[in-house]
Tab-separated table of C-alpha atoms in Angstrom:
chain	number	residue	atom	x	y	z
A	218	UNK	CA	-0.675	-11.584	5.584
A	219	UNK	CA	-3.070	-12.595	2.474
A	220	UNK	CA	-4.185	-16.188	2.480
A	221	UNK	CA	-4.831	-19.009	0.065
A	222	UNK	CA	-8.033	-17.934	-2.116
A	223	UNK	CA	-8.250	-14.614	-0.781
A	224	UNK	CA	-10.342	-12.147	-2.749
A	225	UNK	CA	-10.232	-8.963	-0.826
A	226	UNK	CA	-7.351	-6.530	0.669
A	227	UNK	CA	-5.266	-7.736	3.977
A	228	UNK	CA	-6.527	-6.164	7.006
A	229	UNK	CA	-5.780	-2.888	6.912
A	230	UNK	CA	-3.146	-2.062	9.230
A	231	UNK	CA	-2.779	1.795	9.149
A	232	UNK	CA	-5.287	4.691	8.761
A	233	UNK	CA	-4.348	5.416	5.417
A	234	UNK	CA	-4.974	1.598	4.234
A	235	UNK	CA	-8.650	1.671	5.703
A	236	UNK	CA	-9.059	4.465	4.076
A	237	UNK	CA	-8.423	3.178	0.291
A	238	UNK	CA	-10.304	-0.448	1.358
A	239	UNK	CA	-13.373	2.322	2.322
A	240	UNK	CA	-12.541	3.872	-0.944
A	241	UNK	CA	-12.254	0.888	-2.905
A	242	UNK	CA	-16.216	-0.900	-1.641
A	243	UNK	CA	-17.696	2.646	-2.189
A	244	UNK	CA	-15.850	2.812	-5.843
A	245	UNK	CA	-17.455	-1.023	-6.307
A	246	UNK	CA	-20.812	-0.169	-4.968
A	247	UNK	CA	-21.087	2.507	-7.852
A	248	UNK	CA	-20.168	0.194	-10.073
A	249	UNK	CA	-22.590	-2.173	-8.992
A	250	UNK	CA	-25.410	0.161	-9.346
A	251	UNK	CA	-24.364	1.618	-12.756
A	252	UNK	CA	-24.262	-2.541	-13.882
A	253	UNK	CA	-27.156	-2.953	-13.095
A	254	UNK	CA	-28.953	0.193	-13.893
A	255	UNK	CA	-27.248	-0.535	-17.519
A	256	UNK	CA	-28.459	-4.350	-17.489
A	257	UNK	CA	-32.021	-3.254	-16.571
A	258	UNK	CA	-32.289	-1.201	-19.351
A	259	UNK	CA	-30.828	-3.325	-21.716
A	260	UNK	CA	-33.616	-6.177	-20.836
A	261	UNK	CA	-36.063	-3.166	-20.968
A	262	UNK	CA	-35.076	-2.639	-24.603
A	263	UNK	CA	-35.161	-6.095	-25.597
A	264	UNK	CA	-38.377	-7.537	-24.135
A	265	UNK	CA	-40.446	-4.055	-24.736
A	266	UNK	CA	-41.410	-1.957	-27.417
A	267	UNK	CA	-39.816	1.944	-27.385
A	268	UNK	CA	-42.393	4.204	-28.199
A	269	UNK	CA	-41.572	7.460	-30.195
A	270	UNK	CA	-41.763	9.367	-26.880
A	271	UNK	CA	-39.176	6.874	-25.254
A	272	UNK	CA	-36.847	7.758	-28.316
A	273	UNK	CA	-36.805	11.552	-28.664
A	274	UNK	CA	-37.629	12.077	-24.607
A	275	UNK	CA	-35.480	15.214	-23.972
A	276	UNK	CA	-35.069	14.500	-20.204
A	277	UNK	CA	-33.836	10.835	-20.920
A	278	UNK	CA	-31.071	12.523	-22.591
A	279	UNK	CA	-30.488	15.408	-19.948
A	280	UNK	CA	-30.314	12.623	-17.266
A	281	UNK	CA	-27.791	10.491	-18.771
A	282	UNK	CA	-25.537	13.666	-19.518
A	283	UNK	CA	-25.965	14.895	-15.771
A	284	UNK	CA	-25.770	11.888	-13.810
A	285	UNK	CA	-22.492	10.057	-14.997
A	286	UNK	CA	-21.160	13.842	-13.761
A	287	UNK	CA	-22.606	13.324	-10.955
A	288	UNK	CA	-21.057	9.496	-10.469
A	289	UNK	CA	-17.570	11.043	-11.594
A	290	UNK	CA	-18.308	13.480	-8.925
A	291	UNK	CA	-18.940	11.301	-5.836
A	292	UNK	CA	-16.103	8.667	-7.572
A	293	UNK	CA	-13.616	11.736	-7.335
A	294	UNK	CA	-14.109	13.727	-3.967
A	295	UNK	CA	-13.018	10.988	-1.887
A	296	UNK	CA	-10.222	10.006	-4.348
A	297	UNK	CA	-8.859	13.681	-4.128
A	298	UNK	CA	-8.952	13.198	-0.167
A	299	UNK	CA	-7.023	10.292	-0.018
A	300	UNK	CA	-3.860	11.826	-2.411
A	301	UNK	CA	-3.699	14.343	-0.119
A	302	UNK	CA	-3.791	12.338	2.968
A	303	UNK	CA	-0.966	10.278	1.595
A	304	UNK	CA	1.079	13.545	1.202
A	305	UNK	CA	0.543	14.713	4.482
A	306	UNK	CA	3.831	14.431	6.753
A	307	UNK	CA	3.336	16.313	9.870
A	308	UNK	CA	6.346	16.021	12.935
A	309	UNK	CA	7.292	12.122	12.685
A	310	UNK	CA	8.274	10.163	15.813
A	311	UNK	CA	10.625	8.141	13.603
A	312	UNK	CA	12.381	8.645	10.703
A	313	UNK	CA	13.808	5.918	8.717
A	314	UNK	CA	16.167	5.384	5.101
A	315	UNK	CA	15.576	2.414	2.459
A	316	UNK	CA	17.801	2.031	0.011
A	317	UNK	CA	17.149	-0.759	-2.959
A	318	UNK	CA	19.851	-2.831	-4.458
A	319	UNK	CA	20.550	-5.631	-6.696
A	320	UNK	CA	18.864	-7.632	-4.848
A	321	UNK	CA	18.224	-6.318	-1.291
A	322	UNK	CA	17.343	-3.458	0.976
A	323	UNK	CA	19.779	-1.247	3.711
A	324	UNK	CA	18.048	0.388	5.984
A	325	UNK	CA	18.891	3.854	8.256
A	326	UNK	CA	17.733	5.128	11.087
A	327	UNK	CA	18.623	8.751	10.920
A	328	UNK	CA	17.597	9.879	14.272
A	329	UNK	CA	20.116	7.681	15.708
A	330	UNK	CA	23.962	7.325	15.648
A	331	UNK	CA	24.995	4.246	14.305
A	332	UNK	CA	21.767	2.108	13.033
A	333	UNK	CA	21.697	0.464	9.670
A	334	UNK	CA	21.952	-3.083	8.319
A	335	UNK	CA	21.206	-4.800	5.329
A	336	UNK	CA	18.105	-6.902	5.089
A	337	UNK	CA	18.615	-10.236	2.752
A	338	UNK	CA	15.879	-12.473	1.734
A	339	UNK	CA	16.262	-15.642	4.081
A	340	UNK	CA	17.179	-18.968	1.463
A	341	UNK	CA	14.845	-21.064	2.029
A	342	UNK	CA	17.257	-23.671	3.226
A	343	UNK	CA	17.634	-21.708	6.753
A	344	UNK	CA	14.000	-20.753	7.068
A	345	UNK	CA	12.835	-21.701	10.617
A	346	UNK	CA	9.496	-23.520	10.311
A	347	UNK	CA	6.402	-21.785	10.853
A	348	UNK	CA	8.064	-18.950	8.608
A	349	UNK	CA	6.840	-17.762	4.781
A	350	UNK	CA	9.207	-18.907	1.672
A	351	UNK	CA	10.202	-15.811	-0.191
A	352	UNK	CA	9.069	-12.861	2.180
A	353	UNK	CA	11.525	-13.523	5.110
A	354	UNK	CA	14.521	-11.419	5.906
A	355	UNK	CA	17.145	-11.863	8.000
A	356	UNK	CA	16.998	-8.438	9.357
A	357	UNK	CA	13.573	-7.479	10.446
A	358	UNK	CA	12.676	-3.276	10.117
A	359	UNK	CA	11.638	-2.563	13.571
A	360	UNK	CA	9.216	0.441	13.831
A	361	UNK	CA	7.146	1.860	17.321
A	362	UNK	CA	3.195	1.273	17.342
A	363	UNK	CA	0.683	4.077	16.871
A	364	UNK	CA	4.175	6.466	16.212
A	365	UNK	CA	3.877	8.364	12.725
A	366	UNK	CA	7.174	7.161	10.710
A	367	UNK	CA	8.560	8.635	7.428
A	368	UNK	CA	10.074	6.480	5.421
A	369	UNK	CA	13.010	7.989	2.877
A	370	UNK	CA	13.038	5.723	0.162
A	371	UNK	CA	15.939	5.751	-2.794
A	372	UNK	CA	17.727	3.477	-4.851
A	373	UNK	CA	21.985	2.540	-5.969
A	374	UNK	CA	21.513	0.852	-8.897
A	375	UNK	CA	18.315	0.378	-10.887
A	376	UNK	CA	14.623	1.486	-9.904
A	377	UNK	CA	13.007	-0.141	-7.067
A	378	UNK	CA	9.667	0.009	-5.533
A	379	UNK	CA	9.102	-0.219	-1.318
A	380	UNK	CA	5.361	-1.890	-1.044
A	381	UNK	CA	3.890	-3.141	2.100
A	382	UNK	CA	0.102	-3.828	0.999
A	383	UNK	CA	-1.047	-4.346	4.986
A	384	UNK	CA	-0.017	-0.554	5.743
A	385	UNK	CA	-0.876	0.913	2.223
A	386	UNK	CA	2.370	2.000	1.689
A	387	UNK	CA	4.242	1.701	-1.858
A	388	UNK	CA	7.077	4.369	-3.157
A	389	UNK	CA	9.142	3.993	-6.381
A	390	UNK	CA	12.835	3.983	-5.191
A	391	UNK	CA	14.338	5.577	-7.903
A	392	UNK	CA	18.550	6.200	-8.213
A	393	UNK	CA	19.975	9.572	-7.100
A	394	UNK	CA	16.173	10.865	-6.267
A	395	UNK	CA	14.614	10.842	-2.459
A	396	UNK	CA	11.126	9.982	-2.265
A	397	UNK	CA	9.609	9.838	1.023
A	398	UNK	CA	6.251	9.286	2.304
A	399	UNK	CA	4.890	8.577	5.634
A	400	UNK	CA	2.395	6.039	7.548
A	401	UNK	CA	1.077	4.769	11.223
A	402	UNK	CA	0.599	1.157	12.357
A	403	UNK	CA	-2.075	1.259	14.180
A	404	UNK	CA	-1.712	-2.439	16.067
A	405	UNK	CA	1.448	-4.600	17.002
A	406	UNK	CA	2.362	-7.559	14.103
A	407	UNK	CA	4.559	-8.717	11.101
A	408	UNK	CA	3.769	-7.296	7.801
A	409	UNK	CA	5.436	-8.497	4.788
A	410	UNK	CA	5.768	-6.586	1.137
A	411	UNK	CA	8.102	-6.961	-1.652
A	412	UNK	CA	10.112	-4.966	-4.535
A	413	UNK	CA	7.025	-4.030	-6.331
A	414	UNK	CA	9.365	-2.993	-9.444
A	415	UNK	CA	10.914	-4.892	-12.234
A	416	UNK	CA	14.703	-4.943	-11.122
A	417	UNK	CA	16.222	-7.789	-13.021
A	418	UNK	CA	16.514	-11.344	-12.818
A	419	UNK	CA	16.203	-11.467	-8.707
A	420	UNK	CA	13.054	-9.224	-8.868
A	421	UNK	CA	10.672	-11.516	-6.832
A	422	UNK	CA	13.899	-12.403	-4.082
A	423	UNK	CA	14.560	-8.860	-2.306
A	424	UNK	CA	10.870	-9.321	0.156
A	425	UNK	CA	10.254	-6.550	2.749
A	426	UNK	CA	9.350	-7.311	6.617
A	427	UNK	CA	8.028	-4.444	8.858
A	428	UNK	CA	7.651	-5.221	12.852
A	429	UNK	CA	5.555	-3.176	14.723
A	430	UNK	CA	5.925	-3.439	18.336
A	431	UNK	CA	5.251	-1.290	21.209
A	432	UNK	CA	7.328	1.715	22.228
A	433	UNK	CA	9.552	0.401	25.008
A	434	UNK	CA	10.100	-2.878	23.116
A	435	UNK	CA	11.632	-0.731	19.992
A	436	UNK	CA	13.582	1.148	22.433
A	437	UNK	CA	15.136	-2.161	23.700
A	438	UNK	CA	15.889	-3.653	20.041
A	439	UNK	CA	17.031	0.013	18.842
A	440	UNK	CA	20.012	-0.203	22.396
A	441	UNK	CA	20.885	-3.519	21.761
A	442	UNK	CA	21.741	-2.998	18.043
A	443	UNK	CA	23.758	0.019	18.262
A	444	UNK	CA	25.505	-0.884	21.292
């Protein structure tokens, strides 16, 4: 959960999501250097004198061709990596349906019988204390720990987007289309998201609230709601 102030990413809560914060201070450290490289020279040019060699130097201009393809380079690799590891679905443990409406989410669980609910933004009048204004639910999606889950994501009416920042996760849900796409939690918690697409005039009022708990505890919480 982000707090007041806070300038960086939640804590990553899946291997995908510490992947892009990696991603994202290498993609920042570049940019760093190629600021300062670029202010350097600047304050070069403006507190020295260029010669005539400085001006026509053949290998000044061979180095800055060659080295922002060399930046794009190191910039793309690992950018290229991460598309493909978001892609990647291999044999889930779990496999789970959100569908978006005006304004709130139902939720399947395929690999069982009779498991679905709706999930409705708690009004802040009923909110037990201790609880966040605008990202509760009153039905929580309950997912195993450290289980790969696929998440089947469409839409009834208009386009939606499921985004949970904490577990890097965010898929347009789009009407009469499946998108799907897949993710581990890699510790036991609470992670909150929201509709992360403009879907009228409740937009900000349809939050998202993804428990991760440990194996045998989903297994009691997935018998006791479909009994």
């Amino acid at each position: 959960m982000a707090n007041h102030s806070q300038l960086g990413f939640q804590d990553a809560s899946s291997p995908i999501m510490e992947e892009l914060v990696e991603f994202h201070d290498h993609a920042l450290m570049v940019a760093l250097a190629i600021c300062s490289l670029v202010l350097y020279l600047l304050t070069l040019m403006l507190t020295q004198k260029l010669s005539s060699n400085t001006v026509d130097a053949q290998e000044v201009e061979l180095i800055w061709t060659i080295l922002p393809a060399i930046v794009l380079v190191l910039l793309a690799l690992p950018s290229l990596q991460i598309l493909y590891m978001m892609d990647e679905i291999e044999e889930p443990d779990l496999t789970l349906k959100a569908i978006g409406h005006q304004w709130y989410w139902s939720y399947e669980y395929t690999d069982f019988k009779d498991l679905s609910f709706d999930s409705y933004m708690t009004p802040t009048t009923d909110l037990p204390q201790g609880h966040f204004r605008l990202l509760e639910v009153d039905h929580r999606v309950v997912i195993p720990m450290e289980s790969p889950i696929r998440m089947i994501i469409t839409a009834d009416d208009v386009l939606h987007s499921w985004a949970v920042p904490a577990l890097g996760v965010k898929t347009d849900a789009i009407p009469g289309r499946l998108n799907q796409t897949a993710f581990i939690t890699t510790r036991p918690g609470v992670f909150y998201g929201q509709c992360s697409e403009i879907c009228g005039a409740n937009h900000s009022y349809m939050p998202i609230v993804v428990e991760s708990t440990p194996l045998e505890h989903f297994e009691a919480w997935s018998s006791l709601l479909s009994s």
